[in-house]
Amino acid sequence: MIGCDPMNSRYSRATQQLKKHNIRLSNRRLKVLECLCNKLDHPTADQIFVNLHKEVPSLSKTTIYNTLHTLVEIGLVRTLNIEANKTRYDIITEDHGHFGCQTCGRIFNVNIELESLAKGELSGFNIWERNLYFKGICQKCLLNKNKNREVVY
Amino acid sequence: MIGCDPMNSRYSRATQQLKKHNIRLSNRRLKVLECLCNKLDHPTADQIFVNLHKEVPSLSKTTIYNTLHTLVEIGLVRTLNIEANKTRYDIITEDHGHFGCQTCGRIFNVNIELESLAKGELSGFNIWERNLYFKGICQKCLLNKNKNREVVY
DNA sequence: AATAAAAATGTAATCATTACAATTTTTATT
DNA sequence: AATAAAAATTGTAATGATTACATTTTTATT
Ligand SMILES: [Mn+2]
Ligand SMILES: [Mn+2]
Ligand SMILES: [Zn+2]
Ligand SMILES: [Zn+2]
């Protein structure tokens, strides 16, 4: 696996932010960041661990958790609690929602502007974070299911 | 603690539903249901356990989990994944959102119509469940914080 | 009362996450 | 370059929520 494209703007912005916060750009941290920037969509800590283990076998899970916590702390990453007892991490911190397919397990991004929701009812409240998620079956899985049906009957 | 007001419409509708599904209205199940209908807002399995333990000391946690699972299965209760590694249960299954105060830990209900959101982008997807939650500090906690500030300085 | 089915229990196992002490690496200072 | 201090990383053990499962208790049916 080749490292995160250095031209990846999200990655480079993130490293800048780390510098700003006086957090060292250690190899391990950059690997975790890289993993979040690459194809992996909303990975769990364990998925990051498995993914990086081939490349960096000595990387510990504790370091992954430590890194994720610091990334969350400085606002470069946000956590998703869509499934019970499984925290997922999202490098995209801009306002958006999610769809979790209960068949294939994938988490899709959903473009939604959440900023304006519930303004009235929550006036007087200090809102730090907005999350919207849907659960169901994605298009692809629905099509597959129908295909299988046709074959079976 | 007196049992759930039998006139509580949500409670009685729930027992009807249980009957319809041929699930026995055992004492233990009704206690869990009662707990969900009463003041407790979005309790965890453990909070239900602690709450009922005084009254029914022999009630086991496994039974609480079993009951919650059956209630979720027949759609009488829904799960909330607002905090990591802590599933909360909500007897109110109608469309609404939540606000989790990071100071006092309370989960507030937020009236929001979610049905219409992301219709376009998720066309072709089968949506089973919609969840919206906010995190931040509630009004009361904000006021308290300011009060304390005044006292301290 | 006998029997079968359903419900409930307690204990042990699992899984994600955290705590923490020990070790290694990096950085700053001499 | 040698040394000391600070930061990062590691491995192991602990925690906490949830589940698995075998055993016991309760309930309904004959
Ligand atoms: Mn996302
Ligand atoms: Mn609610
Ligand atoms: Zn799918
Ligand atoms: Zn509060």
Short mmCIF file of C-alpha atoms (C1' of nucleotides) and ligand atoms in Angstrom, two decimals:
data_model
loop_
_atom_site.label_atom_id
_atom_site.label_comp_id
_atom_site.label_asym_id
_atom_site.label_seq_id
_atom_site.Cartn_x
_atom_site.Cartn_y
_atom_site.Cartn_z
CA MET A 1 0.00 0.00 0.00
CA ILE A 2 1.33 3.39 -0.96
CA GLY A 3 1.09 6.17 1.59
CA CYS A 4 -1.56 8.80 1.58
CA ASP A 5 -1.19 10.94 -1.52
CA PRO A 6 0.76 13.90 -0.18
CA MET A 7 -1.43 16.06 -2.37
CA ASN A 8 -4.43 14.88 -0.37
CA SER A 9 -5.58 18.20 0.92
CA ARG A 10 -7.28 16.78 3.98
CA TYR A 11 -4.14 14.98 5.03
CA SER A 12 -1.90 18.00 4.58
CA ARG A 13 -4.32 20.30 6.33
CA ALA A 14 -4.43 17.82 9.19
CA THR A 15 -0.65 17.72 9.54
CA GLN A 16 -0.60 21.50 9.60
CA GLN A 17 -3.15 21.47 12.38
CA LEU A 18 -1.10 18.95 14.34
CA LYS A 19 1.95 21.21 14.07
CA LYS A 20 -0.12 24.17 15.22
CA HIS A 21 -1.12 22.22 18.31
CA ASN A 22 2.49 21.20 18.97
CA ILE A 23 1.69 17.56 18.42
CA ARG A 24 4.59 15.76 16.83
CA LEU A 25 4.13 14.27 13.41
CA SER A 26 5.41 10.87 14.44
CA ASN A 27 5.41 8.01 11.99
CA ARG A 28 2.69 6.17 13.86
CA ARG A 29 0.40 9.16 14.06
CA LEU A 30 0.80 9.87 10.40
CA LYS A 31 0.00 6.26 9.58
CA VAL A 32 -3.27 6.47 11.48
CA LEU A 33 -4.10 9.74 9.80
CA GLU A 34 -3.22 8.24 6.45
CA CYS A 35 -5.53 5.34 7.10
CA LEU A 36 -8.38 7.70 7.90
CA CYS A 37 -7.72 9.75 4.76
CA ASN A 38 -7.59 6.75 2.46
CA LYS A 39 -10.35 4.61 1.11
CA LEU A 40 -11.40 3.16 4.46
CA ASP A 41 -14.75 4.73 5.23
CA HIS A 42 -15.47 5.35 8.91
CA PRO A 43 -13.20 2.65 10.29
CA THR A 44 -13.22 1.38 13.83
CA ALA A 45 -10.04 1.44 15.89
CA ASP A 46 -9.71 -2.26 15.27
CA GLN A 47 -10.11 -1.91 11.51
CA ILE A 48 -7.35 0.68 11.52
CA PHE A 49 -5.23 -1.70 13.55
CA VAL A 50 -5.77 -4.60 11.18
CA ASN A 51 -5.22 -2.39 8.17
CA LEU A 52 -1.93 -0.99 9.41
CA HIS A 53 -0.63 -4.18 10.92
CA LYS A 54 0.73 -5.51 7.63
CA GLU A 55 2.79 -2.38 7.09
CA VAL A 56 3.74 -1.60 10.69
CA PRO A 57 3.49 -4.85 12.65
CA SER A 58 4.84 -3.29 15.83
CA LEU A 59 2.12 -0.62 15.97
CA SER A 60 0.07 -1.13 19.08
CA LYS A 61 -3.64 -0.73 19.53
CA THR A 62 -3.03 1.62 22.43
CA THR A 63 -1.19 3.98 20.12
CA ILE A 64 -4.09 3.88 17.72
CA TYR A 65 -6.49 4.78 20.50
CA ASN A 66 -4.14 7.47 21.78
CA THR A 67 -3.80 8.97 18.34
CA LEU A 68 -7.51 8.86 17.66
CA HIS A 69 -8.18 10.59 20.95
CA THR A 70 -5.78 13.40 20.20
CA LEU A 71 -7.19 13.77 16.70
CA VAL A 72 -10.69 14.00 18.11
CA GLU A 73 -9.54 16.41 20.78
CA ILE A 74 -8.21 18.94 18.31
CA GLY A 75 -11.23 18.50 16.08
CA LEU A 76 -9.58 16.74 13.15
CA VAL A 77 -11.65 13.63 13.49
CA ARG A 78 -15.07 12.94 14.84
CA THR A 79 -16.59 9.87 16.36
CA LEU A 80 -19.70 8.10 15.14
CA ASN A 81 -21.91 6.01 17.40
CA ILE A 82 -24.14 4.35 14.88
CA GLU A 83 -23.78 0.79 16.00
CA ALA A 84 -23.84 -0.10 19.66
CA ASN A 85 -20.47 -0.71 21.27
CA LYS A 86 -18.50 0.16 18.19
CA THR A 87 -17.04 3.60 17.79
CA ARG A 88 -16.24 4.67 14.26
CA TYR A 89 -13.97 7.53 13.29
CA ASP A 90 -14.60 10.04 10.54
CA ILE A 91 -11.94 12.33 9.09
CA ILE A 92 -14.66 14.41 7.48
CA THR A 93 -15.74 16.80 10.18
CA GLU A 94 -17.95 18.95 8.03
CA ASP A 95 -21.67 18.76 8.66
CA HIS A 96 -23.07 15.55 7.18
CA GLY A 97 -25.18 12.54 8.04
CA HIS A 98 -24.76 8.81 7.66
CA PHE A 99 -26.54 5.74 6.46
CA GLY A 100 -25.58 2.39 7.95
CA CYS A 101 -26.52 -0.60 5.81
CA GLN A 102 -27.63 -3.45 8.03
CA THR A 103 -26.77 -5.98 5.35
CA CYS A 104 -23.30 -5.09 4.09
CA GLY A 105 -22.30 -3.01 7.11
CA ARG A 106 -21.09 -0.08 5.07
CA ILE A 107 -21.54 3.45 6.38
CA PHE A 108 -22.51 5.92 3.66
CA ASN A 109 -22.15 9.66 3.86
CA VAL A 110 -25.32 11.67 3.41
CA ASN A 111 -25.19 15.34 2.48
CA ILE A 112 -27.38 17.14 4.93
CA GLU A 113 -27.22 20.56 6.45
CA LEU A 114 -27.84 20.06 10.17
CA GLU A 115 -26.87 23.48 11.43
CA SER A 116 -30.33 24.92 11.02
CA LEU A 117 -32.28 22.07 12.63
CA ALA A 118 -34.03 22.46 15.98
CA LYS A 119 -32.75 26.00 16.37
CA GLY A 120 -35.87 27.11 18.15
CA GLU A 121 -36.29 24.25 20.56
CA LEU A 122 -32.66 24.28 21.60
CA SER A 123 -32.26 28.00 22.01
CA GLY A 124 -30.42 28.53 25.28
CA PHE A 125 -28.52 25.29 24.75
CA ASN A 126 -24.92 25.19 23.69
CA ILE A 127 -24.61 22.79 20.77
CA TRP A 128 -21.18 21.28 20.17
CA GLU A 129 -22.04 18.50 17.80
CA ARG A 130 -24.82 17.38 15.48
CA ASN A 131 -25.31 13.84 14.29
CA LEU A 132 -27.86 12.30 11.99
CA TYR A 133 -27.88 8.69 11.01
CA PHE A 134 -30.18 6.37 9.18
CA LYS A 135 -30.32 2.61 9.31
CA GLY A 136 -31.67 0.31 6.68
CA ILE A 137 -30.57 -1.48 3.54
CA CYS A 138 -28.55 0.18 0.83
CA GLN A 139 -29.49 0.17 -2.82
CA LYS A 140 -26.89 -2.39 -3.82
CA CYS A 141 -27.93 -4.85 -1.13
CA LEU A 142 -31.59 -4.42 -2.06
CA LEU A 143 -30.79 -5.21 -5.69
CA ASN A 144 -28.74 -8.25 -4.68
CA LYS A 145 -31.55 -9.51 -2.50
CA ASN A 146 -33.98 -9.30 -5.39
CA LYS A 147 -31.53 -11.01 -7.70
CA ASN A 148 -31.17 -13.90 -5.24
CA ARG A 149 -34.93 -14.15 -4.94
CA GLU A 150 -35.25 -14.53 -8.69
CA VAL A 151 -32.67 -17.29 -8.71
CA VAL A 152 -34.16 -19.20 -5.81
CA TYR A 153 -37.77 -19.30 -6.92
CA MET B 1 -42.50 3.36 44.13
CA ILE B 2 -45.98 2.75 42.82
CA GLY B 3 -46.35 0.84 39.60
CA CYS B 4 -46.88 2.44 36.26
CA ASP B 5 -50.21 4.21 36.21
CA PRO B 6 -52.46 1.67 34.49
CA MET B 7 -54.04 4.60 32.70
CA ASN B 8 -50.68 5.35 31.12
CA SER B 9 -51.69 4.96 27.53
CA ARG B 10 -48.24 4.02 26.33
CA TYR B 11 -48.00 1.25 28.90
CA SER B 12 -51.39 -0.19 28.10
CA ARG B 13 -50.82 0.01 24.38
CA ALA B 14 -47.53 -1.80 24.90
CA THR B 15 -49.13 -4.62 26.87
CA GLN B 16 -51.69 -5.01 24.11
CA GLN B 17 -48.90 -5.27 21.57
CA LEU B 18 -47.15 -7.90 23.68
CA LYS B 19 -50.32 -9.95 23.80
CA LYS B 20 -50.71 -9.64 20.05
CA HIS B 21 -47.22 -11.03 19.62
CA ASN B 22 -47.95 -13.88 22.03
CA ILE B 23 -45.39 -12.64 24.50
CA ARG B 24 -46.44 -13.31 28.03
CA LEU B 25 -47.04 -10.38 30.32
CA SER B 26 -44.80 -11.75 33.02
CA ASN B 27 -44.15 -9.72 36.14
CA ARG B 28 -40.57 -9.08 35.22
CA ARG B 29 -41.36 -7.93 31.72
CA LEU B 30 -44.03 -5.60 32.99
CA LYS B 31 -41.61 -4.16 35.52
CA VAL B 32 -39.12 -3.32 32.80
CA LEU B 33 -41.85 -1.81 30.69
CA GLU B 34 -43.08 0.14 33.69
CA CYS B 35 -39.62 1.49 34.27
CA LEU B 36 -39.38 2.67 30.68
CA CYS B 37 -42.81 4.34 30.89
CA ASN B 38 -42.05 6.14 34.12
CA LYS B 39 -39.95 9.16 34.79
CA LEU B 40 -36.64 7.55 33.82
CA ASP B 41 -35.65 9.19 30.58
CA HIS B 42 -33.73 6.99 28.16
CA PRO B 43 -32.27 4.65 30.75
CA THR B 44 -29.48 2.20 30.14
CA ALA B 45 -29.97 -1.48 30.94
CA ASP B 46 -27.95 -0.94 34.08
CA GLN B 47 -30.03 2.03 35.21
CA ILE B 48 -33.14 -0.08 34.80
CA PHE B 49 -31.47 -2.80 36.81
CA VAL B 50 -30.50 -0.46 39.64
CA ASN B 51 -33.91 1.15 39.60
CA LEU B 52 -35.83 -2.10 39.84
CA HIS B 53 -33.47 -3.81 42.22
CA LYS B 54 -35.01 -2.23 45.31
CA GLU B 55 -38.44 -3.51 44.37
CA VAL B 56 -37.49 -6.82 42.80
CA PRO B 57 -34.11 -7.81 44.19
CA SER B 58 -34.10 -11.15 42.42
CA LEU B 59 -34.50 -9.63 38.96
CA SER B 60 -31.45 -10.45 36.92
CA LYS B 61 -29.65 -8.30 34.42
CA THR B 62 -29.98 -11.00 31.81
CA THR B 63 -33.75 -10.79 32.07
CA ILE B 64 -33.57 -7.06 31.60
CA TYR B 65 -31.50 -7.51 28.47
CA ASN B 66 -33.79 -10.27 27.23
CA THR B 67 -36.85 -8.12 27.80
CA LEU B 68 -35.31 -5.08 26.16
CA HIS B 69 -34.38 -7.16 23.14
CA THR B 70 -37.88 -8.49 22.71
CA LEU B 71 -39.34 -5.01 23.16
CA VAL B 72 -37.01 -3.66 20.51
CA GLU B 73 -37.77 -6.59 18.24
CA ILE B 74 -41.49 -5.91 18.19
CA GLY B 75 -40.90 -2.19 17.83
CA LEU B 76 -42.12 -1.06 21.23
CA VAL B 77 -38.78 0.38 22.22
CA ARG B 78 -35.91 1.80 20.31
CA THR B 79 -32.23 2.00 21.08
CA LEU B 80 -30.15 5.15 21.21
CA ASN B 81 -26.43 5.21 20.57
CA ILE B 82 -25.54 8.67 21.69
CA GLU B 83 -22.68 7.87 24.00
CA ALA B 84 -20.08 5.33 23.05
CA ASN B 85 -20.48 1.90 24.63
CA LYS B 86 -23.70 2.75 26.36
CA THR B 87 -26.98 1.76 24.80
CA ARG B 88 -30.00 3.68 25.94
CA TYR B 89 -33.60 2.61 25.51
CA ASP B 90 -36.49 4.84 24.53
CA ILE B 91 -40.14 3.87 24.91
CA ILE B 92 -41.07 6.74 22.61
CA THR B 93 -40.72 5.32 19.14
CA GLU B 94 -42.24 8.23 17.31
CA ASP B 95 -39.94 10.36 15.20
CA HIS B 96 -37.87 12.65 17.41
CA GLY B 97 -34.32 13.71 18.09
CA HIS B 98 -32.18 13.98 21.21
CA PHE B 99 -29.85 16.31 22.99
CA GLY B 100 -27.24 14.83 25.31
CA CYS B 101 -25.88 17.26 27.89
CA GLN B 102 -22.19 16.64 28.42
CA THR B 103 -22.33 18.18 31.87
CA CYS B 104 -25.33 16.65 33.63
CA GLY B 105 -25.62 13.62 31.35
CA ARG B 106 -29.32 14.04 30.74
CA ILE B 107 -30.80 13.13 27.38
CA PHE B 108 -33.48 15.56 26.22
CA ASN B 109 -36.10 14.88 23.61
CA VAL B 110 -36.16 17.23 20.65
CA ASN B 111 -39.22 17.54 18.46
CA ILE B 112 -38.04 17.12 14.91
CA GLU B 113 -39.64 15.64 11.88
CA LEU B 114 -36.98 13.41 10.31
CA GLU B 115 -39.12 11.57 7.80
CA SER B 116 -38.60 14.12 5.06
CA LEU B 117 -34.82 14.50 5.42
CA ALA B 118 -32.44 13.22 2.76
CA LYS B 119 -35.30 11.80 0.72
CA GLY B 120 -33.55 12.53 -2.55
CA GLU B 121 -30.11 11.29 -1.73
CA LEU B 122 -31.36 8.04 -0.23
CA SER B 123 -33.86 7.18 -2.90
CA GLY B 124 -33.40 3.52 -3.69
CA PHE B 125 -32.40 2.86 -0.09
CA ASN B 126 -34.69 1.18 2.39
CA ILE B 127 -34.75 3.29 5.54
CA TRP B 128 -35.76 1.51 8.75
CA GLU B 129 -34.68 4.03 11.31
CA ARG B 130 -33.79 7.70 11.60
CA ASN B 131 -31.76 9.19 14.44
CA LEU B 132 -30.69 12.71 15.16
CA TYR B 133 -28.75 13.70 18.19
CA PHE B 134 -27.01 16.78 19.43
CA LYS B 135 -24.31 17.07 22.02
CA GLY B 136 -23.48 20.08 24.11
CA ILE B 137 -24.50 21.74 27.34
CA CYS B 138 -28.09 22.20 28.38
CA GLN B 139 -29.59 25.47 29.45
CA LYS B 140 -29.68 24.62 33.13
CA CYS B 141 -26.04 23.59 33.20
CA LEU B 142 -25.03 26.73 31.34
CA LEU B 143 -26.84 28.85 33.91
CA ASN B 144 -25.24 26.94 36.77
CA LYS B 145 -21.82 27.41 35.27
CA ASN B 146 -22.33 31.15 35.07
CA LYS B 147 -23.64 31.24 38.60
CA ASN B 148 -20.55 29.43 39.87
CA ARG B 149 -18.33 31.81 37.95
CA GLU B 150 -19.96 34.76 39.68
CA VAL B 151 -19.46 33.17 43.07
CA VAL B 152 -15.84 32.22 42.47
CA TYR B 153 -14.56 35.53 41.18
"C1'" DA C 1 -50.45 -34.15 39.72
"C1'" DA C 2 -47.67 -34.98 35.38
"C1'" DT C 3 -45.70 -32.93 31.36
"C1'" DA C 4 -44.04 -29.67 28.15
"C1'" DA C 5 -43.01 -24.96 26.96
"C1'" DA C 6 -41.55 -20.52 28.23
"C1'" DA C 7 -39.23 -17.44 31.25
"C1'" DA C 8 -35.72 -16.27 34.36
"C1'" DT C 9 -31.37 -16.92 36.63
"C1'" DG C 10 -26.27 -17.01 37.53
"C1'" DT C 11 -21.90 -17.69 35.80
"C1'" DA C 12 -18.54 -17.48 32.52
"C1'" DA C 13 -17.09 -15.66 28.09
"C1'" DT C 14 -16.49 -11.96 24.80
"C1'" DC C 15 -15.36 -7.61 22.98
"C1'" DA C 16 -14.18 -2.74 22.98
"C1'" DT C 17 -11.89 0.36 25.54
"C1'" DT C 18 -8.95 2.26 29.26
"C1'" DA C 19 -5.34 2.39 32.92
"C1'" DC C 20 -0.85 2.14 33.84
"C1'" DA C 21 3.84 0.92 34.48
"C1'" DA C 22 7.90 -0.08 31.74
"C1'" DT C 23 10.51 0.79 27.59
"C1'" DT C 24 11.94 3.26 23.57
"C1'" DT C 25 12.47 7.35 20.88
"C1'" DT C 26 12.99 12.15 20.30
"C1'" DT C 27 14.44 16.59 21.71
"C1'" DA C 28 16.92 19.93 24.19
"C1'" DT C 29 21.05 21.00 26.90
"C1'" DT C 30 25.65 20.60 28.01
"C1'" DA D 1 28.82 13.55 21.04
"C1'" DA D 2 27.17 12.68 25.85
"C1'" DT D 3 23.47 13.44 29.06
"C1'" DA D 4 19.18 14.47 30.88
"C1'" DA D 5 14.36 15.46 30.30
"C1'" DA D 6 10.19 15.05 27.80
"C1'" DA D 7 7.24 12.71 24.80
"C1'" DA D 8 5.71 8.72 22.49
"C1'" DT D 9 4.90 3.91 22.33
"C1'" DT D 10 4.31 -0.59 24.04
"C1'" DG D 11 2.31 -4.69 26.43
"C1'" DT D 12 -0.38 -6.32 29.98
"C1'" DA D 13 -3.93 -6.15 33.06
"C1'" DA D 14 -8.33 -4.10 34.36
"C1'" DT D 15 -12.88 -2.43 33.38
"C1'" DG D 16 -17.55 -2.35 31.77
"C1'" DA D 17 -21.22 -3.53 28.75
"C1'" DT D 18 -23.18 -7.19 26.58
"C1'" DT D 19 -23.91 -12.04 25.25
"C1'" DA D 20 -23.80 -17.23 25.57
"C1'" DC D 21 -25.38 -20.89 27.77
"C1'" DA D 22 -26.53 -24.44 30.98
"C1'" DT D 23 -29.56 -24.84 34.97
"C1'" DT D 24 -33.63 -23.75 37.57
"C1'" DT D 25 -38.20 -21.84 38.15
"C1'" DT D 26 -42.68 -20.64 36.58
"C1'" DT D 27 -46.69 -21.22 33.77
"C1'" DA D 28 -49.99 -23.45 30.90
"C1'" DT D 29 -52.01 -27.83 29.31
"C1'" DT D 30 -53.40 -32.41 29.87
MN MN E 1 -18.85 10.48 7.25
MN MN E 2 -36.45 10.09 23.34
ZN ZN E 3 -25.54 -2.70 1.81
ZN ZN E 4 -27.08 19.64 31.66
#
